[in-house]
PDB file of C-alpha atoms in Angstrom:
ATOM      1  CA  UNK A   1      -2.774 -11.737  29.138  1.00  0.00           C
ATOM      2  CA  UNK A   2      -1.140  -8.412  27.354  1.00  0.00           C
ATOM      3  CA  UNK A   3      -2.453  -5.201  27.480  1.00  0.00           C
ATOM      4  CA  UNK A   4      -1.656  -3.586  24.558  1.00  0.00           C
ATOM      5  CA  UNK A   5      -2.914   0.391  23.053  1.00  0.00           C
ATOM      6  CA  UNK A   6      -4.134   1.621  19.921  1.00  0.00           C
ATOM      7  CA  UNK A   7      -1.912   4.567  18.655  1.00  0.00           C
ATOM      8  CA  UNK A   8      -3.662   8.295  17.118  1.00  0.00           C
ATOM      9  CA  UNK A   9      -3.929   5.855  13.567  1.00  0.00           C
ATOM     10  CA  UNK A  10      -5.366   2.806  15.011  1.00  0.00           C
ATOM     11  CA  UNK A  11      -2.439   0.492  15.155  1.00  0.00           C
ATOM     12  CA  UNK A  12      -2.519  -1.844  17.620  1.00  0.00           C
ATOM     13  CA  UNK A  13       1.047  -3.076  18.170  1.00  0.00           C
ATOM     14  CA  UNK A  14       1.045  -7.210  19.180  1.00  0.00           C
ATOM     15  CA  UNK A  15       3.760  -7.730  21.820  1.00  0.00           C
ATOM     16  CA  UNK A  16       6.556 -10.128  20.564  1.00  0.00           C
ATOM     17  CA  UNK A  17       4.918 -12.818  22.249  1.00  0.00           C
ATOM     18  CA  UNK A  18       2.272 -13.101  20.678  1.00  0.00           C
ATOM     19  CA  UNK A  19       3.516 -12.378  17.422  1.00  0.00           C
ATOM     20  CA  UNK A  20       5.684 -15.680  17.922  1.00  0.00           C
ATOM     21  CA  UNK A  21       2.474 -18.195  18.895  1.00  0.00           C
ATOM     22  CA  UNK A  22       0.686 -16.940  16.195  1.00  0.00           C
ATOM     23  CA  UNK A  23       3.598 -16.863  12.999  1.00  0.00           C
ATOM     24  CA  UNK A  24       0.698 -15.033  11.094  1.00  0.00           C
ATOM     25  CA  UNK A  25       1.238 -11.282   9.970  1.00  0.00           C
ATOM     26  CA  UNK A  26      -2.411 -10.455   8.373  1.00  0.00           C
ATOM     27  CA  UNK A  27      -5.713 -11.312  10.027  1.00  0.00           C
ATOM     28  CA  UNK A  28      -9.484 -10.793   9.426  1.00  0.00           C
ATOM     29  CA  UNK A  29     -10.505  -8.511  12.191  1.00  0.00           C
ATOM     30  CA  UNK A  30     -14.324  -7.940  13.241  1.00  0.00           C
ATOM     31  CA  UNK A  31     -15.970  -6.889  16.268  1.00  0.00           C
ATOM     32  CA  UNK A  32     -18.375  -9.545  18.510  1.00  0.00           C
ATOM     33  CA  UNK A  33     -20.021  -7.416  21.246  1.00  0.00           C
ATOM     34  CA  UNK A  34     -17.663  -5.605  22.883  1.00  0.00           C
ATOM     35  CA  UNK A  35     -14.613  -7.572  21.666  1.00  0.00           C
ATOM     36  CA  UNK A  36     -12.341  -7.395  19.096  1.00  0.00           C
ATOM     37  CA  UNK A  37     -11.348 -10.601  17.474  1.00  0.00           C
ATOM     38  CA  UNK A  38      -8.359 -11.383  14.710  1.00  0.00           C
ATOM     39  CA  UNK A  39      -8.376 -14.478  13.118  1.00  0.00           C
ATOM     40  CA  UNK A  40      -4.819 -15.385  11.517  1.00  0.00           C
ATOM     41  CA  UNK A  41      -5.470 -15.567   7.529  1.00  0.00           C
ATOM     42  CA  UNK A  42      -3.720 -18.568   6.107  1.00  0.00           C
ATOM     43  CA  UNK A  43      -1.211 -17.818   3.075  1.00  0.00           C
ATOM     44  CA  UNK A  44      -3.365 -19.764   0.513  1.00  0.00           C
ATOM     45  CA  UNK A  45      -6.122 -17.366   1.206  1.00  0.00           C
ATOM     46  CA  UNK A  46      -4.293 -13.977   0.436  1.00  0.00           C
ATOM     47  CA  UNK A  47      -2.105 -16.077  -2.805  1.00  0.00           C
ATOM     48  CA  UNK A  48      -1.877 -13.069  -5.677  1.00  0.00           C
ATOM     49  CA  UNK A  49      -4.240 -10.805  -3.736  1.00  0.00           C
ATOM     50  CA  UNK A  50      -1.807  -7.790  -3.009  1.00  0.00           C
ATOM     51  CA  UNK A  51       0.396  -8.293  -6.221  1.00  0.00           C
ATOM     52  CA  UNK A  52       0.393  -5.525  -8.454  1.00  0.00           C
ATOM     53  CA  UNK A  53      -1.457  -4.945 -11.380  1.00  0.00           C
ATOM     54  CA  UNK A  54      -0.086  -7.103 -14.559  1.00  0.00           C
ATOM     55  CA  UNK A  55      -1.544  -4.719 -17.263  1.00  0.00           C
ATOM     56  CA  UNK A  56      -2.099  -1.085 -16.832  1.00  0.00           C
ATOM     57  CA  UNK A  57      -4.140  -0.624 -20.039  1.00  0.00           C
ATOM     58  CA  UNK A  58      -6.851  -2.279 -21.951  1.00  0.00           C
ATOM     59  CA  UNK A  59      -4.261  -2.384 -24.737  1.00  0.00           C
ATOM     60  CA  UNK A  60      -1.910  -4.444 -22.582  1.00  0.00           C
ATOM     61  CA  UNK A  61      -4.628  -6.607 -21.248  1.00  0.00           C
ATOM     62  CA  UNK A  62      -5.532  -7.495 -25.370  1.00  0.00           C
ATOM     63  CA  UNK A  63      -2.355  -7.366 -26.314  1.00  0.00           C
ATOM     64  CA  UNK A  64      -1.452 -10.569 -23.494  1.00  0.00           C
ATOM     65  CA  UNK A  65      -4.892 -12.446 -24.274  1.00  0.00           C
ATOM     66  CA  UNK A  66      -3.629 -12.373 -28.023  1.00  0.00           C
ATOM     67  CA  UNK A  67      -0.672 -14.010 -26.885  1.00  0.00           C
ATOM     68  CA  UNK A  68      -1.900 -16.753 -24.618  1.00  0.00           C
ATOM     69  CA  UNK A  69      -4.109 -17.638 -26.715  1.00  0.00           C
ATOM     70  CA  UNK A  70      -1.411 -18.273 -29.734  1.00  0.00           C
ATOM     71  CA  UNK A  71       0.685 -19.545 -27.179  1.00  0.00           C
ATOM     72  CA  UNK A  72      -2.757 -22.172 -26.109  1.00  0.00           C
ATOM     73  CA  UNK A  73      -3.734 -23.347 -29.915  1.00  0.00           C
ATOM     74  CA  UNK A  74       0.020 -23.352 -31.264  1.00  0.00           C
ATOM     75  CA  UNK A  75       0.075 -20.471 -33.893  1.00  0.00           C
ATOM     76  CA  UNK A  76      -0.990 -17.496 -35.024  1.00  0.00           C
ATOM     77  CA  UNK A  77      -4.822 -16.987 -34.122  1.00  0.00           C
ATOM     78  CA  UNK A  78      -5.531 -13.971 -36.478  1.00  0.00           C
TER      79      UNK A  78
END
């Protein structure tokens, strides 16, 4: 067992041991009495979730629907 602190902005540093066992860096974390429990989050789960945004604008966003979909059907759509 490690006993480990939170610092003054709630980061709780794992010690290198631990780290290695669990080869997981992001976890779901919730509270079960007076415990706190992480739960390693599996790749698959997280795929495209923190990516940034593709399209800033609505304009973008039609402009690339416009596209795959003359890109889908073979030709011009309009």
């Amino acid at each position: 067992m490690e006993i480990v602190e939170m610092d003054s902005n709630g980061r709780i540093y794992l010690p290198v041991s631990i780290r290695r066992r669990l080869k997981a860096r992001r976890f779901r974390a919730f509270v079960q009495g007076d415990r706190l429990v992480l739960v390693p989050i599996e790749l698959e789960e997280l795929y495209g979730a923190f990516a940034p945004a593709l399209y800033q604008t609505a304009e973008e966003i039609d402009r690339a629907v416009e596209e795959e979909s003359a890109r889908a059907v073979g030709g011009d759509i309009r």
